[in-house]
Structures are given as structure tokens and as C-alpha cells.
Tab-separated table of C-alpha atoms in Angstrom:
chain	number	residue	atom	x	y	z
H	295	MET	CA	-2.406	-9.328	17.696
H	296	SER	CA	1.056	-8.400	18.969
H	297	GLU	CA	2.189	-12.002	18.460
H	298	PHE	CA	0.991	-11.921	14.853
H	299	PHE	CA	2.955	-8.781	13.968
H	300	ALA	CA	6.008	-10.039	15.846
H	301	THR	CA	5.892	-13.289	13.866
H	302	TYR	CA	5.467	-11.530	10.524
H	303	GLU	CA	7.774	-8.588	11.111
H	304	GLU	CA	9.104	-8.595	7.540
H	305	TRP	CA	5.552	-8.368	6.210
H	306	LYS	CA	4.832	-5.052	7.911
H	307	PRO	CA	5.439	-2.880	4.808
H	308	LEU	CA	2.781	-4.880	2.969
H	309	PHE	CA	0.335	-4.664	5.885
H	310	ARG	CA	0.946	-0.912	5.972
H	311	HIS	CA	0.332	-0.693	2.230
H	312	ILE	CA	-3.021	-2.471	2.583
H	313	MET	CA	-4.042	-0.277	5.499
H	314	MET	CA	-3.166	2.907	3.639
H	315	SER	CA	-4.742	1.975	0.315
H	316	PRO	CA	-7.682	4.196	-0.706
H	317	SER	CA	-10.026	1.200	-0.739
H	318	SER	CA	-9.105	0.364	2.866
H	319	SER	CA	-8.747	3.725	4.542
H	320	GLY	CA	-10.055	6.355	2.160
H	321	ALA	CA	-6.574	7.896	2.026
H	322	ASP	CA	-5.566	9.554	-1.213
H	323	ASP	CA	-1.841	9.395	-0.605
H	324	ASP	CA	0.501	6.983	1.127
H	325	ASP	CA	2.026	9.891	3.064
H	326	ASP	CA	-1.205	10.152	5.049
H	327	PHE	CA	-0.010	7.189	7.095
H	328	VAL	CA	1.541	9.612	9.578
H	329	ASP	CA	-1.984	10.667	10.539
H	330	ILE	CA	-2.781	7.087	11.423
H	331	ALA	CA	0.453	6.525	13.290
H	332	THR	CA	-0.209	9.582	15.420
H	333	PRO	CA	-4.009	9.864	15.458
H	334	SER	CA	-5.721	13.071	16.426
H	335	SER	CA	-7.618	13.418	19.659
H	336	SER	CA	-10.921	13.651	17.841
H	337	SER	CA	-13.576	11.452	19.360
H	338	SER	CA	-15.290	10.873	16.030
H	339	SER	CA	-15.426	7.166	15.211
H	340	SER	CA	-15.063	7.947	11.493
H	341	SER	CA	-11.557	9.352	12.093
H	342	SER	CA	-10.413	6.565	14.416
H	343	PRO	CA	-7.270	4.776	13.175
H	344	PRO	CA	-7.405	1.056	12.355
H	345	LEU	CA	-6.827	-1.160	15.372
H	346	ALA	CA	-3.589	-2.550	13.926
H	347	SER	CA	-2.059	0.871	13.226
H	348	SER	CA	-0.182	0.978	16.532
H	349	TYR	CA	1.807	-2.085	15.466
H	350	LEU	CA	2.935	-0.449	12.229
H	351	THR	CA	4.256	2.879	13.478
H	352	ASP	CA	7.845	1.618	13.174
H	353	VAL	CA	7.534	0.988	9.425
H	354	VAL	CA	9.706	3.471	7.563
H	355	PRO	CA	8.087	4.626	4.283
H	356	SER	CA	10.143	3.609	1.276
H	357	SER	CA	10.465	5.332	-2.079
H	358	GLU	CA	10.446	1.916	-3.732
H	359	SER	CA	7.120	0.518	-4.856
H	360	LEU	CA	5.717	-2.478	-3.012
H	361	TRP	CA	6.108	-4.309	-6.312
H	362	GLY	CA	9.571	-2.926	-7.092
H	363	ILE	CA	12.863	-4.653	-7.838
H	364	SER	CA	13.193	-6.099	-4.322
H	365	THR	CA	9.925	-7.957	-4.749
H	366	LEU	CA	10.754	-9.067	-8.280
H	367	GLU	CA	14.070	-10.449	-7.014
H	368	HIS	CA	12.264	-12.250	-4.171
H	369	LYS	CA	13.997	-10.212	-1.492
H	370	ASN	CA	10.599	-9.519	0.061
H	371	PRO	CA	8.372	-12.314	1.375
H	372	TRP	CA	5.389	-11.303	-0.773
H	373	ARG	CA	5.108	-11.894	-4.514
H	374	LEU	CA	3.658	-10.171	-7.569
H	375	LEU	CA	1.676	-13.110	-8.891
H	376	GLU	CA	0.330	-13.841	-12.337
H	377	SER	CA	-3.429	-13.506	-12.777
H	378	LYS	CA	-3.828	-17.218	-13.522
H	379	PRO	CA	-1.817	-20.459	-13.363
H	380	THR	CA	0.588	-21.355	-16.144
H	381	THR	CA	1.267	-25.053	-15.514
H	382	ASN	CA	-0.977	-27.661	-17.099
H	383	SER	CA	-1.623	-29.435	-13.801
H	384	SER	CA	-2.807	-26.244	-12.104
H	385	LEU	CA	-4.909	-25.248	-15.108
H	386	GLU	CA	-6.609	-28.650	-14.992
H	387	VAL	CA	-7.419	-28.212	-11.310
H	388	LEU	CA	-8.786	-24.729	-11.965
H	389	SER	CA	-10.822	-25.878	-14.965
H	390	GLU	CA	-12.395	-28.701	-12.976
H	391	PHE	CA	-13.282	-26.367	-10.120
H	392	LEU	CA	-14.823	-23.743	-12.409
H	393	ASP	CA	-16.909	-26.423	-14.134
H	394	GLU	CA	-18.241	-27.556	-10.756
H	395	TRP	CA	-18.833	-23.957	-9.708
H	396	GLN	CA	-20.893	-23.293	-12.813
H	397	ARG	CA	-22.792	-26.550	-12.354
H	398	SER	CA	-23.657	-25.664	-8.759
H	399	LEU	CA	-24.939	-22.302	-9.987
H	400	LEU	CA	-27.153	-23.913	-12.612
H	401	ASP	CA	-28.480	-26.404	-10.055
H	402	ILE	CA	-30.086	-23.627	-7.998
H	403	PRO	CA	-33.849	-23.903	-8.612
H	404	LEU	CA	-35.342	-20.608	-9.757
H	405	ASP	CA	-38.823	-19.335	-8.983
H	406	GLU	CA	-41.177	-18.151	-11.708
H	407	ILE	CA	-41.156	-14.676	-10.185
H	408	VAL	CA	-37.733	-13.300	-9.274
H	409	THR	CA	-38.534	-12.589	-5.672
H	410	GLY	CA	-37.802	-15.839	-3.845
H	411	ALA	CA	-34.813	-16.880	-1.751
H	412	ASN	CA	-33.525	-19.155	-4.507
H	413	ASP	CA	-33.414	-16.259	-6.946
H	414	ALA	CA	-31.541	-14.096	-4.450
H	415	HIS	CA	-29.088	-16.956	-3.882
H	416	PHE	CA	-28.607	-17.377	-7.638
H	417	LEU	CA	-27.920	-13.674	-8.134
H	418	GLU	CA	-25.534	-13.553	-5.193
H	419	GLU	CA	-23.543	-16.543	-6.432
H	420	GLY	CA	-23.562	-15.115	-9.952
H	421	ARG	CA	-22.037	-11.875	-8.688
H	422	ARG	CA	-19.336	-13.862	-6.887
H	423	VAL	CA	-18.447	-15.663	-10.103
H	424	LEU	CA	-18.248	-12.414	-12.078
H	425	ALA	CA	-16.174	-10.688	-9.394
H	426	VAL	CA	-13.308	-13.191	-9.512
H	427	THR	CA	-10.680	-11.898	-11.915
H	428	ARG	CA	-7.570	-13.653	-10.599
H	429	PHE	CA	-7.029	-17.372	-10.060
H	430	HIS	CA	-4.418	-19.364	-8.161
H	431	VAL	CA	-3.816	-23.014	-7.376
H	432	LEU	CA	-1.573	-23.766	-4.432
H	433	ASP	CA	0.993	-26.059	-6.019
H	434	VAL	CA	3.219	-27.215	-3.185
H	435	ASP	CA	4.442	-30.700	-2.340
H	436	GLU	CA	3.087	-30.975	1.166
H	437	GLY	CA	5.220	-34.006	2.003
H	438	ASP	CA	4.598	-36.381	4.887
H	439	ASP	CA	6.069	-34.414	7.757
H	440	ASP	CA	5.720	-31.160	9.649
H	441	ALA	CA	8.241	-29.458	7.347
H	442	GLY	CA	6.003	-30.182	4.361
H	443	LYS	CA	2.974	-28.848	6.189
H	444	CYS	CA	4.895	-25.687	7.038
H	445	ASP	CA	5.742	-25.229	3.361
H	446	TRP	CA	2.159	-25.178	2.132
H	447	GLU	CA	0.950	-23.073	5.054
H	448	THR	CA	3.670	-20.542	4.295
H	449	GLU	CA	2.767	-20.544	0.611
H	450	LEU	CA	-0.927	-20.093	1.401
H	451	PHE	CA	-0.154	-17.140	3.677
H	452	ARG	CA	2.090	-15.618	1.011
H	453	THR	CA	-0.468	-16.074	-1.760
H	454	VAL	CA	-3.460	-14.706	0.131
H	455	TRP	CA	-1.708	-11.610	1.504
H	456	SER	CA	0.042	-10.909	-1.814
H	457	GLU	CA	-3.324	-11.030	-3.551
H	458	LEU	CA	-4.993	-8.807	-0.966
H	459	ALA	CA	-2.242	-6.246	-1.457
H	460	HIS	CA	-2.570	-6.462	-5.234
H	461	LEU	CA	-6.342	-6.015	-5.138
H	462	THR	CA	-6.096	-2.987	-2.868
H	463	SER	CA	-3.407	-1.543	-5.145
H	464	GLN	CA	-5.827	-1.707	-8.070
H	465	ASN	CA	-8.493	0.108	-6.041
H	466	GLU	CA	-11.325	-1.496	-8.002
H	467	ILE	CA	-14.563	-2.456	-6.293
H	468	ASP	CA	-16.198	-5.859	-6.633
H	469	THR	CA	-13.056	-7.716	-7.643
H	470	GLY	CA	-11.568	-10.800	-6.082
H	471	SER	CA	-9.024	-13.590	-6.236
H	472	LEU	CA	-9.692	-17.296	-6.040
H	473	VAL	CA	-7.106	-19.500	-4.326
H	474	LEU	CA	-7.601	-23.254	-4.630
H	475	LEU	CA	-6.128	-25.768	-2.226
H	476	PRO	CA	-5.747	-29.298	-3.618
H	477	LYS	CA	-7.539	-31.915	-1.546
H	478	SER	CA	-4.262	-33.651	-0.743
H	479	ILE	CA	-3.208	-30.541	1.179
H	480	THR	CA	-6.436	-29.856	3.028
H	481	THR	CA	-6.890	-33.443	4.161
H	482	ALA	CA	-3.298	-33.606	5.391
H	483	SER	CA	-4.114	-30.921	7.954
H	484	SER	CA	-7.239	-32.630	9.256
H	485	SER	CA	-7.543	-35.698	11.441
H	486	SER	CA	-10.605	-36.840	9.496
H	487	SER	CA	-12.205	-36.026	6.155
H	488	SER	CA	-15.245	-37.017	4.175
H	489	GLY	CA	-14.860	-39.121	1.064
H	490	ASP	CA	-17.432	-36.903	-0.627
H	491	GLU	CA	-15.289	-33.757	-0.479
H	492	ASP	CA	-14.533	-31.828	-3.647
H	493	ASP	CA	-11.133	-32.282	-5.248
H	494	GLU	CA	-10.240	-28.757	-4.235
H	495	GLU	CA	-10.904	-26.441	-1.361
H	496	GLU	CA	-11.445	-22.760	-1.879
H	497	GLU	CA	-10.140	-19.562	-0.345
H	498	GLU	CA	-11.401	-16.226	-1.640
H	499	GLY	CA	-10.313	-12.673	-1.158
H	500	GLY	CA	-11.829	-9.546	-2.545
H	501	SER	CA	-11.940	-5.817	-2.386
């Protein structure tokens, strides 16, 4: 864990924001972080600080919002992303994925009485579909070398953590973001792949 936080030092304010969000910690105010940085001696497990809190004690609270001018000017590594793609190519990828997602939902055989495993699976998948309110397609030229691979891995990390922070900022239950990885990216990172794979791979985050 120490290696992770050392590698992503500049991301610590965002990690702190996620940890201190009401949906993550039950805190009502960002100032309550001091209680996590210097936890009480109470033995109650309900008041125990998150495991990662000791790595974030050096983060100085800022008066600027996580999504303030520094983020808008790309001075921070995270981004305030749009809720859906804007380019035609990304919209086509998203549309194709959503069509397949709906088709897979309709292909689930339902029992006459809504008590079977198939019905539970259908309802669970239906809730997942309804929970996704934000959509992203990783649109990075992965290239043919390690530098290209680094680019899309960096962009994936940025997208996922930015979305997690956004979702926790909204403090709404049962919401999520869908991040699609084009097949050309996912297969580039694997030594072997099946020819029957979908055109996109999926990463999901939710709160």
C-alpha cells in the first residue's frame, strides 16, 4: 500500500476526498478528516479509521474545491468528466455495447413464477443497467510500444478514480459509471485473446 501512495503522491487530495465523503465514511463535513488522521483510542470497530488513512495524514486541506479552477485548467491529475462521450466514434462504441447489454438481459430465460434463479439474475442485471448514469469510452491511441501502453493505462486510472470521486461527491446511492475499453486496447495487454470476445471490455464503478 505504501508503494501505491508513493507512486500516486499527487493524487492524495482526491483519495482523501473519497475517504471523507459522507457515502464513504459517514462524515458530514470535510473538516472531520482530522479525526481520522489522529484516531481516538476507542476499541470500537465502528469508529476505526480506514486502513489507508495513515498514508493521507500529510494532505493539507485546501479551500479550493476538488473540481475547482486547478482541475479545470488540468493542473491536477484528475478530471471533471462529461457524463457521456461527445465524439461520434465513442458514441458508436457505447451504442453498440448498450445494445448488446440489453440483448443479454432479454436473453435471460424467466420462470413462470418469479422465484427462480433466472428471475433473480434478471432483476439484478436490470438494477445494474438502471444504476449506470455516466458513460465513458477510453479513447486513447495505444500505439505499438510500451509508451502507448502506459498512455492508456494512465488514462484508465485517471478516468476510474475521477469517476469514483465524482460519484462520492454526489452522495447518491445506487449510481454508477460505465467505462468501456476498446478491444484493441485490452488485447494489446494480453499475450492471448479469444476471437469471440466482445468489441469492448467493461469497467464499472458505483456508489
